Amino acid sequence: MEAFNSIANPLSSFFFICILLLLANAAFGKVHYHDFVIQATPVKRLCKTHNTITVNGQFPGPTLEVNNGDTLVVNAVNKARYNVTIHWHGVRQMRTAWADGPEFVTQCPIRPGKSYTYRFTIQGQEGTLWWHAHSSWLRATVYGALIIHPKEGESYPFAKPKRETPIMLGEWWDTNPIDVVRRATRTGAAPNVSDAYTINGQPGDLYKCSSKDTTIVHVDAGETNLLRVINAALNQQLFFTVANHKLTVVGADASYVKPFTTSVLMLGPGQTTDVLIIADQPPAKYYMAARAYASAQGAPFDNTTTTAILEYKAASCSSNCAKTNPVSPSLPAYNDTATATAFTTKFRSPRKVEVPTEIDENLFFTVGLGLNNCPRGARSRNCQGPNGTRFTASMNNVSFVLPSNYSLLQAHHQGIPGVFSTDFPAKPPVKFDYTGNVSRSLWQPIRGTKLYKLKYGARVQVVLQGTSIFTAENHPIHLHGYDFYIIAEGFGNFNPKRDTAKFNLVDPPLRNTASVPVKGWTVIRFVADNPGVWLMHCHLDVHIGWGLGMAFIVENGVSELESLEAPPVDLPVC
């Protein structure tokens, strides 16, 4: 018996250790290591080859797949001729603001020839996010999908689809996009619009020299496919549809939603939408298509259409399909705000959620364009906006200026004076008819690096109010480091007496990017539980470049787990 025990104990100890390791792995997740080499690569589109900035020679860049709870360690090596940073769009970055990525906000840029390692853990998020450059207009080609699967042993809240396909909607310039934005910055005019939209990097059949490389998504008759749709376009909200097929929305911005069925999606730049599609049509080829939702009246936009092909692999299709053209879809009109609104207002959380009801910080931010008068002594060629002005943009009449010698987070963490002030206004300095005819005296904002300070744990409500200065349009507003509940949206000027009754405090959707309606408003709520400096900005890159942004400082809480981690040793210096 003693002999048996001497054998059993080591065995039981071994099994006990194995169980502990399994539990530890389930609790802490895996660590995924990646190298991102940012470099110029020849890329041919629309008949011409451009030296395009890519990651690892790929356009779009690599798709990263992780599980909820996993850690990513990504070494970014800059072999391009431009400064660069990488932003992990929608990742909460709990206490790891140093890894968030926006240039001069949480880090100085990675200079040519230098590198920086991003380290962060995915906590409590599942679904589709993405990563992209957050430096000048490099995001035009430096982007890729970030797919977060449930934890090991857990499942989706819907039947597992047979296959999953990322659908990245992008925007392509038939020239160097950095030159496009630099020319606009020099002249003060609006930048040239793109020459094409893309699906997974390809423009598709409707563009010159593009048919043979059109993206093809294969399906078997009867199967269910999960499409992870991402709007990676720089400056354009997009409608997306699949000919003759219904789309069941099950997630957005790495949060599950109450499923609903639609024939068309509308995504602002930065937004993601997960949809189930059933291959329930006669076997054939069907176009997936995307084109602009252009809400700004009179403003130029790229009015082309990108396509991919949903192709049934059934034997009955193989011979017939090769000879026939794909079935074409119908897309909404470019200015179809009714369809865009019907879509965005359908989102709900799957069940009742804990929305902050007592509010500590009640903020009201106007968002919109403006015009700067030509500076004294400036040449007319540098003032090519309307009537000899320069385009600008602002929140609460402050046009956001990024520092250049330090990042905001570094200045905050080290107490460096003179880099920013904390007097960003909690409401517009002047009350006016925001969506009506706005007096010209209100068209010119002030420039400044103004931040708004939040105590750790503060319950925050922000009313995002669009304006009709110069032109009104739909603005996709993205908050770094946080998800927020969208509790209401509407048209006209927000009126607390009338519009508070519309607040959904039961099952509002959790998002990281909100589409503020054209000539309208959106109300968001969140709890400031993530210390650091967090950018909130319009995700139309032309607008953030003009100053349509601000940043929150969220102070540390009392414990170490409520405080910002120390900066990494390889944090880039300015």
Coordinates of C-alpha atoms in Angstrom, one line a residue:
M1 CA 0.0 0.0 0.0
E2 CA 2.9 2.4 0.9
A3 CA 4.5 1.6 -2.5
F4 CA 1.2 2.5 -4.2
N5 CA 1.0 5.8 -2.4
S6 CA 4.6 6.7 -3.3
I7 CA 3.6 6.3 -6.9
A8 CA 0.2 8.0 -6.6
N9 CA 1.4 11.2 -4.9
P10 CA 3.9 12.3 -7.6
L11 CA 1.2 11.5 -10.2
S12 CA -1.5 13.5 -8.3
S13 CA 1.1 16.4 -7.9
F14 CA 1.8 16.3 -11.6
F15 CA -1.9 16.4 -12.5
F16 CA -2.4 19.2 -9.9
I17 CA 0.3 21.3 -11.5
C18 CA -1.2 20.7 -15.0
I19 CA -4.6 21.9 -13.8
L20 CA -3.0 25.0 -12.2
L21 CA -1.2 25.7 -15.5
L22 CA -4.4 25.3 -17.5
L23 CA -6.2 27.6 -15.1
A24 CA -3.4 30.1 -15.3
N25 CA -3.5 30.0 -19.1
A26 CA -7.3 30.5 -19.1
A27 CA -7.0 33.4 -16.7
F28 CA -4.1 35.2 -18.3
G29 CA -4.3 34.1 -22.0
K30 CA -1.5 33.6 -24.5
V31 CA 1.1 36.1 -25.5
H32 CA 1.4 36.8 -29.3
Y33 CA 4.6 38.2 -30.7
H34 CA 4.7 40.0 -34.0
D35 CA 7.2 42.1 -36.0
F36 CA 5.8 45.0 -38.0
V37 CA 8.3 46.2 -40.6
I38 CA 7.0 49.5 -41.9
Q39 CA 8.5 50.1 -45.4
A40 CA 7.9 51.3 -48.9
T41 CA 6.7 48.5 -51.2
P42 CA 5.7 48.6 -54.9
V43 CA 1.9 48.3 -55.1
K44 CA 0.1 48.4 -58.4
R45 CA -3.5 49.8 -58.5
L46 CA -5.5 51.6 -61.2
C47 CA -2.8 50.7 -63.8
K48 CA 0.1 52.5 -62.0
T49 CA 2.7 51.2 -59.5
H50 CA 3.4 53.4 -56.4
N51 CA 6.0 53.0 -53.8
T52 CA 3.4 52.5 -51.0
I53 CA 4.1 52.4 -47.3
T54 CA 3.1 49.0 -46.0
V55 CA 3.6 46.6 -43.1
N56 CA 5.7 43.5 -43.9
G57 CA 5.2 44.3 -47.6
Q58 CA 1.5 43.6 -47.3
F59 CA -1.4 45.9 -48.3
P60 CA -3.7 45.7 -46.3
G61 CA -1.3 44.7 -43.5
P62 CA -1.4 41.4 -41.6
T63 CA -4.6 40.3 -39.8
L64 CA -3.9 39.6 -36.1
E65 CA -6.1 37.0 -34.4
V66 CA -6.2 36.7 -30.6
N67 CA -8.6 35.5 -27.9
N68 CA -10.2 37.7 -25.3
G69 CA -7.6 37.8 -22.4
D70 CA -4.5 37.4 -24.7
T71 CA -1.5 39.8 -24.8
L72 CA 0.0 41.3 -27.9
V73 CA 3.6 42.3 -28.2
V74 CA 4.2 44.0 -31.5
N75 CA 7.7 45.3 -32.4
A76 CA 7.2 48.1 -35.0
V77 CA 10.4 48.8 -37.0
N78 CA 10.3 51.9 -39.1
K79 CA 12.1 51.4 -42.4
A80 CA 10.0 54.1 -44.2
R81 CA 11.1 57.7 -44.8
Y82 CA 8.3 59.1 -42.6
N83 CA 7.6 59.2 -38.9
V84 CA 5.1 56.6 -37.9
T85 CA 3.0 55.3 -35.0
I86 CA 0.5 52.4 -34.8
H87 CA -2.8 52.7 -33.1
W88 CA -4.8 49.7 -31.9
H89 CA -8.3 51.1 -32.7
G90 CA -10.8 50.3 -30.0
V91 CA -8.5 48.4 -27.7
R92 CA -9.3 49.6 -24.2
Q93 CA -5.5 49.8 -23.2
M94 CA -6.3 49.5 -19.5
R95 CA -3.4 51.3 -17.7
T96 CA -1.3 50.9 -20.9
A97 CA -1.9 54.3 -22.5
W98 CA 1.8 54.2 -23.7
A99 CA 0.8 51.6 -26.2
D100 CA -2.2 53.5 -27.7
G101 CA -0.3 55.1 -30.5
P102 CA -1.6 58.5 -31.6
E103 CA 1.4 60.7 -32.5
F104 CA 2.3 63.4 -30.0
V105 CA -0.6 62.3 -27.8
T106 CA 0.6 59.1 -26.1
Q107 CA 4.0 58.8 -27.7
C108 CA 6.4 60.7 -29.9
P109 CA 6.6 59.2 -33.4
I110 CA 8.9 56.3 -34.3
R111 CA 11.6 58.0 -36.4
P112 CA 12.9 56.5 -39.6
G113 CA 15.4 53.7 -38.7
K114 CA 14.0 53.4 -35.1
S115 CA 11.7 50.9 -33.5
Y116 CA 9.2 50.6 -30.6
T117 CA 7.5 47.6 -29.0
Y118 CA 3.7 47.9 -28.3
R119 CA 2.7 45.7 -25.3
F120 CA -1.0 45.4 -24.2
T121 CA -3.6 42.9 -23.1
I122 CA -7.1 42.5 -24.6
Q123 CA -9.5 42.6 -21.6
G124 CA -13.2 41.8 -21.9
Q125 CA -13.5 42.6 -25.6
E126 CA -14.7 40.2 -28.4
G127 CA -15.3 40.8 -32.0
T128 CA -13.7 42.9 -34.7
L129 CA -11.2 45.8 -34.2
W130 CA -8.4 47.0 -36.4
W131 CA -5.0 48.7 -36.2
H132 CA -3.7 51.6 -38.3
A133 CA -1.0 54.2 -38.5
H134 CA -1.8 57.3 -36.5
S135 CA 0.7 59.7 -38.1
S136 CA -0.2 62.1 -40.9
W137 CA -2.0 60.2 -43.7
L138 CA -0.1 57.0 -43.5
R139 CA -3.3 55.3 -42.4
A140 CA -4.3 55.4 -46.1
T141 CA -2.3 52.2 -46.6
V142 CA -0.9 51.2 -43.2
Y143 CA -3.8 49.2 -41.6
G144 CA -5.1 45.7 -40.9
A145 CA -7.7 43.7 -39.0
L146 CA -7.5 42.8 -35.3
I147 CA -9.9 39.8 -34.6
I148 CA -10.7 38.9 -31.0
H149 CA -12.2 35.5 -30.5
P150 CA -13.9 34.4 -27.3
K151 CA -11.7 32.9 -24.5
E152 CA -10.6 29.3 -25.0
G153 CA -13.6 27.1 -24.3
E154 CA -16.1 29.9 -24.7
S155 CA -18.3 30.5 -27.7
Y156 CA -20.1 33.2 -29.7
P157 CA -23.7 34.1 -28.5
F158 CA -24.9 32.8 -31.9
A159 CA -24.4 29.6 -33.8
K160 CA -20.8 29.3 -34.9
P161 CA -20.5 30.2 -38.6
K162 CA -18.8 27.8 -41.1
R163 CA -16.3 30.5 -42.0
E164 CA -15.2 34.1 -41.2
T165 CA -14.0 36.7 -43.6
P166 CA -12.6 40.2 -42.8
I167 CA -13.9 42.8 -45.2
M168 CA -11.7 45.9 -45.0
L169 CA -13.1 48.9 -46.8
G170 CA -10.4 51.4 -47.8
E171 CA -9.6 54.4 -49.8
W172 CA -7.0 54.7 -52.5
W173 CA -5.2 57.8 -54.0
D174 CA -3.5 57.3 -57.4
T175 CA -0.6 59.3 -56.0
N176 CA 1.3 59.6 -52.7
P177 CA -1.3 60.4 -50.0
I178 CA 1.3 62.2 -47.9
D179 CA 1.8 64.6 -50.8
V180 CA -2.0 65.1 -50.9
V181 CA -2.2 66.2 -47.3
R182 CA 0.9 68.3 -47.4
R183 CA -0.4 70.2 -50.4
A184 CA -3.7 70.9 -48.5
T185 CA -1.8 72.0 -45.4
R186 CA 0.3 74.4 -47.5
T187 CA -2.6 75.9 -49.4
G188 CA -5.3 75.9 -46.7
A189 CA -7.7 74.2 -49.2
A190 CA -9.5 70.9 -48.9
P191 CA -7.3 67.9 -50.0
N192 CA -8.0 66.1 -53.2
V193 CA -10.6 63.3 -52.9
S194 CA -9.5 59.7 -53.4
D195 CA -9.5 58.0 -56.8
A196 CA -11.0 54.7 -55.6
Y197 CA -12.4 52.8 -52.7
T198 CA -11.2 49.3 -52.1
I199 CA -12.3 46.0 -50.5
N200 CA -9.4 44.1 -48.9
G201 CA -7.0 46.4 -50.8
Q202 CA -8.6 45.9 -54.3
P203 CA -10.8 48.4 -56.1
G204 CA -12.8 45.8 -58.1
D205 CA -14.4 45.4 -61.4
L206 CA -15.7 48.9 -62.0
Y207 CA -12.2 50.5 -62.1
K208 CA -9.6 50.4 -64.8
C209 CA -7.0 47.7 -64.7
S210 CA -8.6 46.2 -61.6
S211 CA -10.9 43.3 -62.6
K212 CA -8.4 40.4 -62.5
D213 CA -7.5 41.2 -58.9
T214 CA -11.0 41.7 -57.6
T215 CA -11.5 40.3 -54.1
I216 CA -13.4 37.0 -54.2
V217 CA -15.2 35.5 -51.2
H218 CA -16.1 31.9 -51.7
V219 CA -19.1 30.3 -50.0
D220 CA -20.8 26.9 -50.1
A221 CA -24.6 26.9 -50.8
G222 CA -26.5 27.0 -47.5
E223 CA -23.6 27.9 -45.3
T224 CA -23.4 30.8 -42.8
N225 CA -20.4 33.2 -43.1
L226 CA -19.4 35.8 -40.6
L227 CA -18.3 39.0 -42.4
R228 CA -16.2 41.3 -40.2
V229 CA -16.7 44.6 -42.0
I230 CA -14.2 47.4 -41.2
N231 CA -14.3 51.0 -42.6
A232 CA -10.6 51.8 -42.9
A233 CA -11.3 54.7 -45.3
L234 CA -9.5 57.9 -44.5
N235 CA -12.2 60.5 -45.1
Q236 CA -15.5 58.9 -46.1
Q237 CA -18.5 57.2 -44.4
L238 CA -19.5 54.2 -46.6
F239 CA -22.7 52.2 -47.4
F240 CA -22.0 48.5 -47.9
T241 CA -24.3 45.8 -49.2
V242 CA -24.3 42.3 -50.8
A243 CA -26.6 41.8 -53.8
N244 CA -29.8 39.8 -53.0
H245 CA -28.5 38.8 -49.5
K246 CA -29.7 39.9 -46.1
L247 CA -27.1 40.8 -43.4
T248 CA -27.8 40.0 -39.8
V249 CA -25.8 42.4 -37.5
V250 CA -24.4 40.6 -34.4
G251 CA -21.6 42.9 -33.3
A252 CA -20.0 46.3 -33.7
D253 CA -16.7 47.8 -32.4
A254 CA -15.8 44.5 -30.6
S255 CA -19.1 44.4 -28.6
Y256 CA -22.0 42.1 -29.3
V257 CA -25.4 43.6 -30.2
K258 CA -29.0 42.5 -30.2
P259 CA -29.2 40.8 -33.7
F260 CA -31.1 42.7 -36.4
T261 CA -31.4 42.1 -40.1
T262 CA -30.7 44.7 -42.8
S263 CA -29.9 44.9 -46.5
V264 CA -27.3 47.8 -46.1
L265 CA -24.7 48.9 -43.6
M266 CA -23.4 52.4 -43.0
L267 CA -20.0 52.6 -41.4
G268 CA -18.0 55.8 -40.5
P269 CA -14.2 55.6 -40.7
G270 CA -13.1 53.6 -37.7
Q271 CA -16.3 51.6 -37.2
T272 CA -16.6 47.9 -37.5
T273 CA -19.7 45.8 -38.0
D274 CA -20.0 42.0 -37.7
V275 CA -22.7 40.4 -39.8
L276 CA -23.9 36.9 -40.5
I277 CA -24.7 36.2 -44.1
I278 CA -26.4 32.9 -45.3
A279 CA -25.7 31.6 -48.7
D280 CA -29.4 31.0 -49.4
Q281 CA -29.6 32.3 -53.0
P282 CA -29.4 30.4 -56.3
P283 CA -25.7 29.5 -56.8
A284 CA -24.1 32.3 -58.8
K285 CA -21.7 35.3 -58.3
Y286 CA -23.0 38.3 -56.4
Y287 CA -21.4 41.7 -55.9
M288 CA -20.5 43.0 -52.6
A289 CA -20.3 46.8 -53.0
A290 CA -19.4 49.9 -51.1
R291 CA -19.8 53.6 -52.0
A292 CA -19.9 57.0 -50.2
Y293 CA -22.5 58.2 -47.8
A294 CA -21.7 61.9 -48.5
S295 CA -23.7 64.1 -46.0
A296 CA -21.9 67.4 -46.6
Q297 CA -23.9 69.4 -49.0
G298 CA -21.9 70.8 -51.9
A299 CA -18.6 69.3 -50.7
P300 CA -16.7 67.2 -53.3
F301 CA -16.3 63.5 -52.6
D302 CA -15.2 60.3 -54.4
N303 CA -18.4 59.1 -56.1
T304 CA -17.0 55.7 -57.3
T305 CA -18.0 52.2 -56.2
T306 CA -15.8 49.4 -55.1
T307 CA -16.8 45.8 -55.5
A308 CA -15.8 42.3 -54.4
I309 CA -17.5 39.0 -55.4
L310 CA -19.4 36.6 -53.3
E311 CA -19.0 33.4 -55.3
Y312 CA -20.9 30.1 -54.6
K313 CA -18.7 27.0 -55.0
A314 CA -21.5 24.6 -55.9
A315 CA -20.9 22.4 -58.8
S316 CA -24.0 23.8 -60.6
C317 CA -22.3 27.2 -60.4
S318 CA -18.7 26.4 -61.5
S319 CA -19.4 26.2 -65.3
N320 CA -22.3 28.7 -65.4
C321 CA -20.8 31.3 -63.1
A322 CA -17.6 31.7 -65.1
K323 CA -19.6 33.0 -68.0
T324 CA -22.1 35.3 -66.3
N325 CA -21.5 38.7 -64.7
P326 CA -22.1 39.0 -60.9
V327 CA -25.5 40.1 -59.8
S328 CA -25.5 43.8 -59.1
P329 CA -26.8 45.3 -55.8
S330 CA -28.8 48.5 -55.3
L331 CA -27.1 51.0 -53.0
P332 CA -28.6 54.0 -51.3
A333 CA -28.2 57.5 -52.8
Y334 CA -25.0 59.2 -51.8
N335 CA -27.0 61.6 -49.5
D336 CA -29.5 59.1 -48.1
T337 CA -29.4 60.3 -44.5
A338 CA -32.7 58.5 -43.8
T339 CA -31.1 55.1 -44.5
A340 CA -28.0 55.9 -42.5
T341 CA -30.1 57.0 -39.6
A342 CA -32.4 54.0 -39.8
F343 CA -29.3 51.8 -39.5
T344 CA -27.4 53.6 -36.7
T345 CA -30.5 53.8 -34.5
K346 CA -31.2 50.0 -34.6
F347 CA -28.2 49.2 -32.4
R348 CA -29.0 47.8 -29.0
S349 CA -26.9 45.8 -26.4
P350 CA -28.1 42.2 -26.2
R351 CA -29.4 42.7 -22.6
K352 CA -29.8 45.3 -19.9
V353 CA -26.5 47.1 -19.2
E354 CA -25.0 49.2 -16.4
V355 CA -25.3 52.7 -17.8
P356 CA -24.1 55.5 -15.5
T357 CA -27.2 57.3 -14.3
E358 CA -25.7 59.7 -11.8
I359 CA -23.5 62.1 -13.8
D360 CA -20.4 63.8 -12.4
E361 CA -19.3 65.6 -15.6
N362 CA -22.0 66.9 -17.9
L363 CA -20.2 68.1 -21.0
F364 CA -21.5 69.7 -24.2
F365 CA -19.1 69.7 -27.2
T366 CA -19.8 71.4 -30.5
V367 CA -18.1 69.7 -33.5
G368 CA -17.7 71.1 -36.9
L369 CA -15.7 73.0 -39.5
G370 CA -14.6 76.6 -39.6
L371 CA -12.5 79.0 -41.7
N372 CA -9.5 81.0 -40.7
N373 CA -8.9 84.4 -42.2
C374 CA -5.7 84.6 -44.3
P375 CA -2.9 85.5 -41.9
R376 CA -1.4 89.0 -42.3
G377 CA 1.4 88.9 -44.9
A378 CA 0.5 85.5 -46.2
R379 CA 0.5 84.8 -49.9
S380 CA -2.8 84.1 -51.6
R381 CA -1.5 80.7 -52.7
N382 CA -1.5 79.7 -49.0
C383 CA -5.1 80.8 -48.6
Q384 CA -7.0 78.8 -51.1
G385 CA -10.0 78.0 -49.0
P386 CA -13.4 79.7 -49.7
N387 CA -13.0 83.4 -50.3
G388 CA -9.3 83.5 -49.6
T389 CA -9.4 81.7 -46.3
R390 CA -7.9 78.5 -44.8
F391 CA -10.0 75.5 -43.7
T392 CA -10.0 74.7 -40.0
A393 CA -12.1 72.6 -37.6
S394 CA -12.8 72.7 -33.9
M395 CA -14.6 71.4 -30.8
N396 CA -16.1 74.1 -28.6
N397 CA -14.4 76.7 -30.7
V398 CA -10.9 75.3 -29.9
S399 CA -8.9 74.1 -32.9
F400 CA -6.7 71.3 -31.4
V401 CA -2.9 71.8 -31.9
L402 CA -0.6 68.8 -31.2
P403 CA 2.7 69.5 -29.4
S404 CA 5.9 68.7 -31.2
N405 CA 8.6 68.4 -28.4
Y406 CA 6.8 66.0 -26.1
S407 CA 3.8 63.7 -26.2
L408 CA 0.8 64.9 -24.1
L409 CA 1.0 61.7 -22.0
Q410 CA 4.7 62.2 -21.3
A411 CA 4.2 65.9 -20.3
H412 CA 1.3 64.8 -18.0
H413 CA 3.2 61.9 -16.4
Q414 CA 6.4 63.9 -15.9
G415 CA 4.8 67.2 -15.0
I416 CA 6.4 69.1 -17.8
P417 CA 5.0 72.6 -17.9
G418 CA 4.0 74.6 -21.0
V419 CA 3.0 71.7 -23.2
F420 CA -0.7 71.9 -22.7
S421 CA -3.3 73.6 -20.5
T422 CA -6.3 72.0 -18.8
D423 CA -8.9 74.6 -19.6
F424 CA -10.8 73.0 -22.5
P425 CA -14.3 74.4 -22.1
A426 CA -17.0 72.1 -20.7
K427 CA -19.5 73.9 -23.0
P428 CA -19.3 76.2 -26.0
P429 CA -18.0 79.6 -25.0
V430 CA -20.9 81.2 -27.0
K431 CA -24.4 79.6 -27.3
F432 CA -25.8 79.9 -30.8
D433 CA -28.2 78.2 -33.3
Y434 CA -25.7 75.4 -33.9
T435 CA -27.5 73.8 -36.9
G436 CA -29.0 77.0 -38.4
N437 CA -27.4 80.0 -40.1
V438 CA -24.3 80.7 -38.0
S439 CA -23.0 84.2 -37.8
R440 CA -19.7 84.7 -39.6
S441 CA -18.2 86.0 -36.4
L442 CA -18.3 82.4 -35.0
W443 CA -16.6 80.8 -38.0
Q444 CA -13.0 81.4 -36.8
P445 CA -11.9 79.2 -33.8
I446 CA -9.0 79.8 -31.5
R447 CA -6.0 77.5 -31.8
G448 CA -4.8 75.7 -28.6
T449 CA -3.6 72.5 -26.9
K450 CA -6.3 72.4 -24.3
L451 CA -7.2 69.3 -22.3
Y452 CA -10.1 68.4 -20.0
K453 CA -9.3 66.8 -16.6
L454 CA -11.4 63.9 -15.3
K455 CA -11.1 62.4 -11.8
Y456 CA -10.6 58.6 -11.8
G457 CA -14.1 57.0 -11.6
A458 CA -15.9 60.1 -12.8
R459 CA -19.2 59.3 -14.6
V460 CA -19.2 61.3 -17.8
Q461 CA -21.9 62.4 -20.2
V462 CA -20.9 64.2 -23.4
V463 CA -23.4 65.8 -25.8
L464 CA -21.7 65.9 -29.3
Q465 CA -23.5 68.6 -31.2
G466 CA -22.8 69.0 -34.9
T467 CA -22.7 72.5 -36.3
S468 CA -23.5 74.0 -39.8
I469 CA -20.5 76.3 -39.9
F470 CA -19.4 76.3 -43.5
T471 CA -21.2 73.0 -44.1
A472 CA -22.9 70.4 -41.9
E473 CA -22.0 66.8 -42.2
N474 CA -21.9 63.4 -40.3
H475 CA -18.8 63.2 -38.1
P476 CA -17.5 59.8 -36.8
I477 CA -16.2 60.7 -33.3
H478 CA -13.7 58.3 -31.8
L479 CA -12.7 58.2 -28.2
H480 CA -9.4 56.4 -27.5
G481 CA -9.0 54.2 -24.4
Y482 CA -12.7 53.8 -23.9
D483 CA -15.9 52.2 -25.1
F484 CA -19.0 54.4 -24.4
Y485 CA -22.7 53.9 -24.5
I486 CA -24.6 55.8 -27.2
I487 CA -27.8 56.7 -25.3
A488 CA -29.5 58.9 -27.9
E489 CA -29.1 60.7 -31.2
G490 CA -31.2 63.2 -33.1
F491 CA -31.4 66.1 -35.4
G492 CA -31.3 69.9 -34.8
N493 CA -30.0 71.4 -31.7
F494 CA -29.9 69.3 -28.6
N495 CA -32.5 70.4 -26.1
P496 CA -32.2 68.8 -22.6
K497 CA -35.8 69.6 -21.7
R498 CA -37.1 67.8 -24.8
D499 CA -34.4 65.3 -25.7
T500 CA -33.6 63.7 -22.3
A501 CA -36.9 61.8 -22.7
K502 CA -35.3 59.9 -25.6
F503 CA -32.4 58.6 -23.6
N504 CA -32.0 54.8 -23.7
L505 CA -30.6 53.8 -20.3
V506 CA -31.7 50.2 -20.6
D507 CA -29.8 48.6 -23.5
P508 CA -27.9 51.2 -25.4
P509 CA -25.1 50.0 -27.7
L510 CA -21.4 50.0 -26.6
R511 CA -19.2 51.6 -29.2
N512 CA -15.8 53.3 -29.6
T513 CA -16.8 55.5 -32.6
A514 CA -20.1 57.4 -32.8
S515 CA -21.6 58.8 -36.0
V516 CA -22.9 62.3 -35.1
P517 CA -25.7 62.9 -37.5
V518 CA -25.6 65.7 -40.1
K519 CA -27.1 68.8 -38.5
G520 CA -27.7 66.7 -35.4
W521 CA -26.3 65.4 -32.1
T522 CA -25.3 62.3 -30.2
V523 CA -25.2 61.7 -26.4
I524 CA -22.6 59.3 -25.0
R525 CA -21.8 58.1 -21.4
F526 CA -18.8 56.4 -19.9
V527 CA -17.0 55.9 -16.6
A528 CA -13.5 57.3 -16.5
D529 CA -11.8 54.2 -15.2
N530 CA -8.7 54.1 -17.4
P531 CA -5.9 56.6 -16.4
G532 CA -3.9 58.4 -19.0
V533 CA -4.3 61.0 -21.8
W534 CA -7.0 60.0 -24.3
L535 CA -7.7 61.6 -27.6
M536 CA -11.3 62.2 -28.8
H537 CA -11.4 63.3 -32.4
C538 CA -13.2 63.1 -35.7
H539 CA -12.1 60.0 -37.6
L540 CA -12.2 61.8 -40.9
D541 CA -8.4 62.4 -41.1
V542 CA -8.8 65.7 -43.0
H543 CA -10.8 67.0 -40.0
I544 CA -8.4 65.9 -37.2
G545 CA -5.6 67.5 -39.3
W546 CA -7.6 70.7 -39.2
G547 CA -8.1 70.5 -35.4
L548 CA -11.3 68.6 -34.8
G549 CA -10.3 67.0 -31.6
M550 CA -9.5 67.3 -27.9
A551 CA -8.1 65.1 -25.2
F552 CA -9.1 64.0 -21.7
I553 CA -6.6 63.6 -18.9
V554 CA -7.9 60.8 -16.6
E555 CA -6.1 61.0 -13.3
N556 CA -4.8 58.0 -11.4
G557 CA -7.1 56.3 -8.8
V558 CA -5.9 55.3 -5.3
S559 CA -4.4 51.8 -5.9
E560 CA -1.7 50.6 -8.3
L561 CA -4.4 48.8 -10.4
E562 CA -6.1 52.2 -10.8
S563 CA -2.9 53.9 -12.0
L564 CA -1.1 54.3 -15.3
E565 CA 1.8 51.9 -15.7
A566 CA 5.4 53.3 -15.9
P567 CA 6.5 54.2 -19.4
P568 CA 8.4 51.5 -21.4
V569 CA 12.1 51.9 -21.6
D570 CA 12.0 52.0 -25.4
L571 CA 9.4 54.8 -25.6
P572 CA 10.4 57.0 -28.6
V573 CA 11.9 60.4 -27.8
C574 CA 10.9 63.5 -29.7

